[in-house]
PDB file of C-alpha atoms and ligand atoms in Angstrom:
ATOM      1  CA  UNK A 132     -22.355  20.270  -3.977  1.00 86.00           C
ATOM      2  CA  UNK A 133     -19.609  17.873  -4.211  1.00 92.00           C
ATOM      3  CA  UNK A 134     -16.821  16.685  -6.644  1.00 94.00           C
ATOM      4  CA  UNK A 135     -18.278  15.628 -10.036  1.00 95.00           C
ATOM      5  CA  UNK A 136     -16.511  14.291 -13.080  1.00 96.00           C
ATOM      6  CA  UNK A 137     -12.898  14.963 -13.982  1.00 97.00           C
ATOM      7  CA  UNK A 138     -12.998  17.308 -17.014  1.00 98.00           C
ATOM      8  CA  UNK A 139      -9.035  17.621 -17.310  1.00 98.00           C
ATOM      9  CA  UNK A 140      -6.507  15.501 -15.610  1.00 98.00           C
ATOM     10  CA  UNK A 141      -3.163  16.592 -14.249  1.00 98.00           C
ATOM     11  CA  UNK A 142      -1.483  15.219 -16.933  1.00 98.00           C
ATOM     12  CA  UNK A 143      -3.354  16.813 -19.491  1.00 98.00           C
ATOM     13  CA  UNK A 144      -2.358  20.156 -17.829  1.00 98.00           C
ATOM     14  CA  UNK A 145       1.340  19.164 -17.152  1.00 98.00           C
ATOM     15  CA  UNK A 146       1.553  18.688 -20.977  1.00 98.00           C
ATOM     16  CA  UNK A 147      -0.365  21.657 -21.895  1.00 98.00           C
ATOM     17  CA  UNK A 148       1.225  24.107 -19.447  1.00 98.00           C
ATOM     18  CA  UNK A 149       4.624  22.663 -20.648  1.00 98.00           C
ATOM     19  CA  UNK A 150       3.355  23.615 -24.241  1.00 98.00           C
ATOM     20  CA  UNK A 151       2.464  26.966 -23.252  1.00 98.00           C
ATOM     21  CA  UNK A 152       5.495  27.700 -21.252  1.00 98.00           C
ATOM     22  CA  UNK A 153       7.505  27.027 -24.343  1.00 98.00           C
ATOM     23  CA  UNK A 154       5.455  29.200 -26.299  1.00 98.00           C
ATOM     24  CA  UNK A 155       5.800  32.048 -23.928  1.00 98.00           C
ATOM     25  CA  UNK A 156       9.627  31.268 -23.746  1.00 98.00           C
ATOM     26  CA  UNK A 157      10.050  31.619 -27.290  1.00 98.00           C
ATOM     27  CA  UNK A 158       8.003  34.754 -27.789  1.00 98.00           C
ATOM     28  CA  UNK A 159       9.399  37.014 -25.067  1.00 98.00           C
ATOM     29  CA  UNK A 160      12.909  36.239 -25.455  1.00 98.00           C
ATOM     30  CA  UNK A 161      15.413  39.353 -25.447  1.00 97.00           C
ATOM     31  CA  UNK A 162      12.287  41.126 -23.843  1.00 97.00           C
ATOM     32  CA  UNK A 163      11.713  41.485 -20.138  1.00 96.00           C
ATOM     33  CA  UNK A 164       8.687  39.669 -19.197  1.00 98.00           C
ATOM     34  CA  UNK A 165       6.382  40.336 -16.065  1.00 98.00           C
ATOM     35  CA  UNK A 166       3.800  37.921 -15.090  1.00 98.00           C
ATOM     36  CA  UNK A 167       0.427  39.105 -13.267  1.00 98.00           C
ATOM     37  CA  UNK A 168      -1.459  36.544 -11.485  1.00 98.00           C
ATOM     38  CA  UNK A 169      -4.647  37.036 -11.004  1.00 96.00           C
ATOM     39  CA  UNK A 170      -5.477  36.272  -7.093  1.00 95.00           C
ATOM     40  CA  UNK A 171      -6.494  34.225  -5.849  1.00 91.00           C
ATOM     41  CA  UNK A 172      -7.505  31.581  -8.637  1.00 93.00           C
ATOM     42  CA  UNK A 173      -4.305  32.025 -11.020  1.00 96.00           C
ATOM     43  CA  UNK A 174      -1.793  31.037  -7.970  1.00 97.00           C
ATOM     44  CA  UNK A 175      -1.526  27.363  -8.954  1.00 98.00           C
ATOM     45  CA  UNK A 176      -1.384  28.000 -13.196  1.00 98.00           C
ATOM     46  CA  UNK A 177       1.214  30.725 -12.466  1.00 98.00           C
ATOM     47  CA  UNK A 178       3.339  28.631 -10.751  1.00 97.00           C
ATOM     48  CA  UNK A 179       3.282  25.744 -13.039  1.00 98.00           C
ATOM     49  CA  UNK A 180       3.557  27.497 -16.118  1.00 98.00           C
ATOM     50  CA  UNK A 181       6.191  29.904 -14.703  1.00 98.00           C
ATOM     51  CA  UNK A 182       8.360  26.809 -14.300  1.00 98.00           C
ATOM     52  CA  UNK A 183       8.229  26.318 -18.171  1.00 98.00           C
ATOM     53  CA  UNK A 184       8.985  29.732 -19.150  1.00 98.00           C
ATOM     54  CA  UNK A 185      12.997  29.635 -19.239  1.00 98.00           C
ATOM     55  CA  UNK A 186      13.640  33.410 -19.079  1.00 98.00           C
ATOM     56  CA  UNK A 187      14.445  35.625 -15.998  1.00 97.00           C
ATOM     57  CA  UNK A 188      10.807  36.518 -15.510  1.00 98.00           C
ATOM     58  CA  UNK A 189       9.449  38.449 -12.600  1.00 98.00           C
ATOM     59  CA  UNK A 190       6.195  38.079 -11.008  1.00 98.00           C
ATOM     60  CA  UNK A 191       3.207  40.629  -9.524  1.00 98.00           C
ATOM     61  CA  UNK A 192       0.109  40.141  -8.584  1.00 98.00           C
ATOM     62  CA  UNK A 193      -3.535  41.669  -8.726  1.00 97.00           C
ATOM     63  CA  UNK A 194      -6.370  40.686  -6.369  1.00 95.00           C
ATOM     64  CA  UNK A 195      -9.689  41.681  -7.482  1.00 90.00           C
ATOM     65  CA  UNK A 196     -13.299  40.527  -6.586  1.00 81.00           C
ATOM     66  CA  UNK A 197     -15.158  38.072  -8.108  1.00 63.00           C
ATOM     67  CA  UNK A 198     -17.746  35.357  -6.990  1.00 52.00           C
ATOM     68  CA  UNK A 199     -17.843  34.987  -3.389  1.00 51.00           C
ATOM     69  CA  UNK A 200     -19.297  32.167  -2.457  1.00 49.00           C
ATOM     70  CA  UNK A 201     -22.163  31.832  -5.236  1.00 55.00           C
ATOM     71  CA  UNK A 202     -21.664  30.538  -8.586  1.00 55.00           C
ATOM     72  CA  UNK A 203     -22.290  33.429 -10.903  1.00 59.00           C
ATOM     73  CA  UNK A 204     -20.629  36.652 -11.799  1.00 60.00           C
ATOM     74  CA  UNK A 205     -21.320  39.864 -10.272  1.00 59.00           C
ATOM     75  CA  UNK A 206     -20.245  42.158 -12.874  1.00 61.00           C
ATOM     76  CA  UNK A 207     -18.997  44.405 -10.567  1.00 68.00           C
ATOM     77  CA  UNK A 208     -14.713  44.374 -10.390  1.00 81.00           C
ATOM     78  CA  UNK A 209     -13.154  45.715  -7.713  1.00 85.00           C
ATOM     79  CA  UNK A 210      -9.591  45.676  -6.885  1.00 91.00           C
ATOM     80  CA  UNK A 211      -8.384  44.500  -3.706  1.00 93.00           C
ATOM     81  CA  UNK A 212      -4.689  44.491  -4.185  1.00 96.00           C
ATOM     82  CA  UNK A 213      -3.087  46.183  -7.458  1.00 97.00           C
ATOM     83  CA  UNK A 214       0.147  45.933  -8.683  1.00 98.00           C
ATOM     84  CA  UNK A 215       3.512  46.453  -6.567  1.00 97.00           C
ATOM     85  CA  UNK A 216       5.043  48.107  -9.498  1.00 96.00           C
ATOM     86  CA  UNK A 217       4.870  50.660 -12.381  1.00 97.00           C
ATOM     87  CA  UNK A 218       4.371  48.767 -15.897  1.00 98.00           C
ATOM     88  CA  UNK A 219       4.897  51.654 -18.342  1.00 98.00           C
ATOM     89  CA  UNK A 220       7.399  50.075 -20.538  1.00 97.00           C
ATOM     90  CA  UNK A 221       7.141  46.695 -19.521  1.00 98.00           C
ATOM     91  CA  UNK A 222       5.951  43.312 -21.563  1.00 98.00           C
ATOM     92  CA  UNK A 223       2.976  42.029 -19.242  1.00 98.00           C
ATOM     93  CA  UNK A 224       1.389  38.863 -19.693  1.00 98.00           C
ATOM     94  CA  UNK A 225      -1.520  38.478 -17.140  1.00 98.00           C
ATOM     95  CA  UNK A 226      -2.113  34.785 -16.090  1.00 98.00           C
ATOM     96  CA  UNK A 227      -5.533  33.881 -15.481  1.00 97.00           C
ATOM     97  CA  UNK A 228      -7.046  30.236 -13.862  1.00 97.00           C
ATOM     98  CA  UNK A 229     -10.391  30.864 -16.451  1.00 96.00           C
ATOM     99  CA  UNK A 230     -12.251  33.356 -18.482  1.00 94.00           C
ATOM    100  CA  UNK A 231     -15.839  33.042 -17.918  1.00 92.00           C
ATOM    101  CA  UNK A 232     -17.749  36.140 -18.423  1.00 89.00           C
ATOM    102  CA  UNK A 233     -14.566  37.691 -19.414  1.00 91.00           C
ATOM    103  CA  UNK A 234     -15.525  40.917 -17.244  1.00 88.00           C
ATOM    104  CA  UNK A 235     -12.809  40.489 -15.333  1.00 88.00           C
ATOM    105  CA  UNK A 236      -9.997  40.520 -17.471  1.00 91.00           C
ATOM    106  CA  UNK A 237     -11.954  43.059 -19.568  1.00 90.00           C
ATOM    107  CA  UNK A 238     -11.928  45.474 -16.882  1.00 89.00           C
ATOM    108  CA  UNK A 239      -8.194  44.468 -15.988  1.00 93.00           C
ATOM    109  CA  UNK A 240      -7.043  45.049 -19.793  1.00 93.00           C
ATOM    110  CA  UNK A 241      -8.585  48.339 -19.694  1.00 91.00           C
ATOM    111  CA  UNK A 242      -7.376  49.416 -16.466  1.00 93.00           C
ATOM    112  CA  UNK A 243      -3.593  47.859 -17.353  1.00 96.00           C
ATOM    113  CA  UNK A 244      -3.764  49.672 -20.570  1.00 97.00           C
ATOM    114  CA  UNK A 245      -3.930  53.086 -19.617  1.00 97.00           C
ATOM    115  CA  UNK A 246      -0.407  52.427 -17.755  1.00 98.00           C
ATOM    116  CA  UNK A 247       1.224  52.195 -21.039  1.00 98.00           C
ATOM    117  CA  UNK A 248       2.776  48.255 -21.267  1.00 98.00           C
ATOM    118  CA  UNK A 249       5.182  47.947 -23.797  1.00 98.00           C
ATOM    119  CA  UNK A 250       2.807  45.201 -24.394  1.00 98.00           C
ATOM    120  CA  UNK A 251      -0.023  43.250 -22.865  1.00 98.00           C
ATOM    121  CA  UNK A 252      -1.037  39.874 -23.285  1.00 98.00           C
ATOM    122  CA  UNK A 253      -3.152  37.131 -21.817  1.00 98.00           C
ATOM    123  CA  UNK A 254      -2.736  33.685 -20.425  1.00 98.00           C
ATOM    124  CA  UNK A 255      -5.276  31.508 -19.248  1.00 98.00           C
ATOM    125  CA  UNK A 256      -5.705  27.569 -18.595  1.00 98.00           C
ATOM    126  CA  UNK A 257      -9.670  27.419 -19.268  1.00 98.00           C
ATOM    127  CA  UNK A 258     -12.130  29.506 -21.282  1.00 96.00           C
ATOM    128  CA  UNK A 259     -15.625  28.264 -21.479  1.00 95.00           C
ATOM    129  CA  UNK A 260     -17.433  27.899 -24.357  1.00 92.00           C
ATOM    130  CA  UNK A 261     -21.013  29.136 -25.526  1.00 84.00           C
ATOM    131  CA  UNK A 262     -20.706  32.460 -23.184  1.00 83.00           C
ATOM    132  CA  UNK A 263     -21.452  35.963 -24.708  1.00 84.00           C
ATOM    133  CA  UNK A 264     -18.521  37.684 -23.597  1.00 83.00           C
ATOM    134  CA  UNK A 265     -16.767  41.289 -24.634  1.00 82.00           C
ATOM    135  CA  UNK A 266     -14.180  40.576 -26.894  1.00 84.00           C
ATOM    136  CA  UNK A 267     -11.190  39.236 -25.926  1.00 89.00           C
ATOM    137  CA  UNK A 268      -7.919  38.178 -27.026  1.00 92.00           C
ATOM    138  CA  UNK A 269      -6.445  35.558 -25.463  1.00 95.00           C
ATOM    139  CA  UNK A 270      -3.162  34.967 -26.486  1.00 97.00           C
ATOM    140  CA  UNK A 271      -2.046  31.431 -24.648  1.00 98.00           C
ATOM    141  CA  UNK A 272      -4.859  29.371 -24.340  1.00 97.00           C
ATOM    142  CA  UNK A 273      -5.042  26.079 -22.520  1.00 98.00           C
ATOM    143  CA  UNK A 274      -8.424  24.127 -23.032  1.00 98.00           C
ATOM    144  CA  UNK A 275     -11.873  25.123 -23.790  1.00 97.00           C
ATOM    145  CA  UNK A 276     -14.612  23.414 -21.589  1.00 97.00           C
ATOM    146  CA  UNK A 277     -18.526  23.362 -21.470  1.00 96.00           C
ATOM    147  CA  UNK A 278     -20.145  25.893 -19.639  1.00 94.00           C
ATOM    148  CA  UNK A 279     -20.152  24.154 -16.404  1.00 95.00           C
ATOM    149  CA  UNK A 280     -18.960  25.378 -13.102  1.00 96.00           C
ATOM    150  CA  UNK A 281     -15.876  23.988 -12.458  1.00 97.00           C
ATOM    151  CA  UNK A 282     -13.181  23.434  -9.214  1.00 98.00           C
ATOM    152  CA  UNK A 283      -9.699  22.415  -8.952  1.00 98.00           C
ATOM    153  CA  UNK A 284      -6.348  23.728 -10.044  1.00 98.00           C
ATOM    154  CA  UNK A 285      -6.733  27.156  -8.485  1.00 98.00           C
ATOM    155  CA  UNK A 286     -10.672  27.159  -8.600  1.00 97.00           C
ATOM    156  CA  UNK A 287     -12.514  27.200  -6.061  1.00 96.00           C
ATOM    157  CA  UNK A 288     -16.069  26.512  -4.867  1.00 95.00           C
ATOM    158  CA  UNK A 289     -16.721  28.897  -1.430  1.00 92.00           C
ATOM    159  CA  UNK A 290     -13.217  29.048  -1.151  1.00 93.00           C
ATOM    160  CA  UNK A 291     -12.700  25.212  -1.158  1.00 95.00           C
ATOM    161  CA  UNK A 292     -10.908  22.833  -3.375  1.00 97.00           C
ATOM    162  CA  UNK A 293      -8.817  25.009  -4.830  1.00 97.00           C
ATOM    163  CA  UNK A 294      -5.612  22.400  -4.120  1.00 97.00           C
ATOM    164  CA  UNK A 295      -7.156  19.149  -6.373  1.00 98.00           C
ATOM    165  CA  UNK A 296      -4.684  18.707  -8.763  1.00 98.00           C
ATOM    166  CA  UNK A 297      -6.711  18.707 -11.797  1.00 98.00           C
ATOM    167  CA  UNK A 298     -10.100  20.312 -12.950  1.00 98.00           C
ATOM    168  CA  UNK A 299     -13.356  18.780 -11.953  1.00 98.00           C
ATOM    169  CA  UNK A 300     -17.180  19.748 -12.703  1.00 97.00           C
ATOM    170  CA  UNK A 301     -18.628  20.864  -9.221  1.00 95.00           C
ATOM    171  CA  UNK A 302     -22.174  18.695  -9.006  1.00 92.00           C
ATOM    172  CA  UNK A 303     -25.072  19.158  -7.127  1.00 86.00           C
ATOM    173  CA  UNK A 304     -25.775  16.395  -4.287  1.00 84.00           C
ATOM    174  CA  UNK A 305     -28.602  13.950  -4.557  1.00 70.00           C
TER     175      UNK A 305
HETATM  176  P1  LIG B 208     -15.215  36.126 -15.086  1.00 59.33           P
HETATM  177  O1  LIG B 208     -16.727  35.736 -15.101  1.00 59.33           O
HETATM  178  O2  LIG B 208     -14.382  35.729 -16.845  1.00 59.33           O
HETATM  179  O3  LIG B 208     -14.932  37.331 -14.743  1.00 59.33           O
HETATM  180  O4  LIG B 208     -14.406  35.551 -14.048  1.00 59.33           O
HETATM  181  C1  LIG B 208     -14.021  35.762 -12.636  1.00 59.33           C
HETATM  182  C2  LIG B 208     -13.377  34.948 -12.231  1.00 59.33           C
HETATM  183  O5  LIG B 208     -14.464  33.995 -11.729  1.00 59.33           O
HETATM  184  C3  LIG B 208     -12.134  33.941 -12.436  1.00 59.33           C
HETATM  185  O6  LIG B 208     -11.335  34.064 -12.533  1.00 59.33           O
HETATM  186  C4  LIG B 208     -12.696  32.646 -11.568  1.00 59.33           C
HETATM  187  O7  LIG B 208     -11.795  32.809 -10.493  1.00 59.33           O
HETATM  188  C5  LIG B 208     -13.920  33.017 -11.165  1.00 59.33           C
HETATM  189  N1  LIG B 208     -14.604  31.967 -11.997  1.00 59.33           N
HETATM  190  C6  LIG B 208     -15.453  31.485 -13.311  1.00 59.33           C
HETATM  191  N2  LIG B 208     -15.748  30.673 -13.418  1.00 59.33           N
HETATM  192  C7  LIG B 208     -15.278  29.557 -12.416  1.00 59.33           C
HETATM  193  C8  LIG B 208     -15.839  28.658 -12.359  1.00 59.33           C
HETATM  194  O8  LIG B 208     -16.475  27.186 -13.188  1.00 59.33           O
HETATM  195  N3  LIG B 208     -15.136  27.844 -11.305  1.00 59.33           N
HETATM  196  C9  LIG B 208     -14.882  28.632 -10.100  1.00 59.33           C
HETATM  197  N4  LIG B 208     -14.303  30.015 -10.377  1.00 59.33           N
HETATM  198  C10 LIG B 208     -14.870  30.402 -11.717  1.00 59.33           C
HETATM  199 MG1  LIG B 209      -9.712  34.529 -10.577  1.00 59.33          MG
END
């Protein structure tokens, strides 16, 4: 496997995150916002998006099991690291790198709703099109992409390529 065609450039991502950050700033003005990043993939999106949010935001992280080294989801979601804090009465915004099968977020939303946050919304940089998934309302979305395996900007293949500053398609060699 190797780095294939660039799908979304650094400039396009910067511009989109700035726009998303501006909307989030307007929507949460006067509210106590807690941004929750889903590790590991969301760490880069979270860091860059958060710097475009002009509010006194708090942060927390969750880690869930996903792909391992394969490129297809197992459908099984396991919490490896839970939130450090209670979210009852808080305005929670979940930040994800990509929505593929949607199983991770579907599970997380059910899991976090039970804790009775004041609000619970989703932000995702990438959404794969043409995928059958449980209904998910993504309030802040970046780009719709074709159903290909992509890397970069937090997204990995077998643990690598997360630090690519753009999103590229993973390509078979030969
Ligand atoms: P889900 O299938 O929507 O539950 O996605 C679960 C997780 O799989 C995402 O948060 C990503 O970390 C990972 N993932 C999904 N699609 C890709 C991809 O194209 N490249 C790299 N990781 C991916
Ligand atoms: Mg992830």
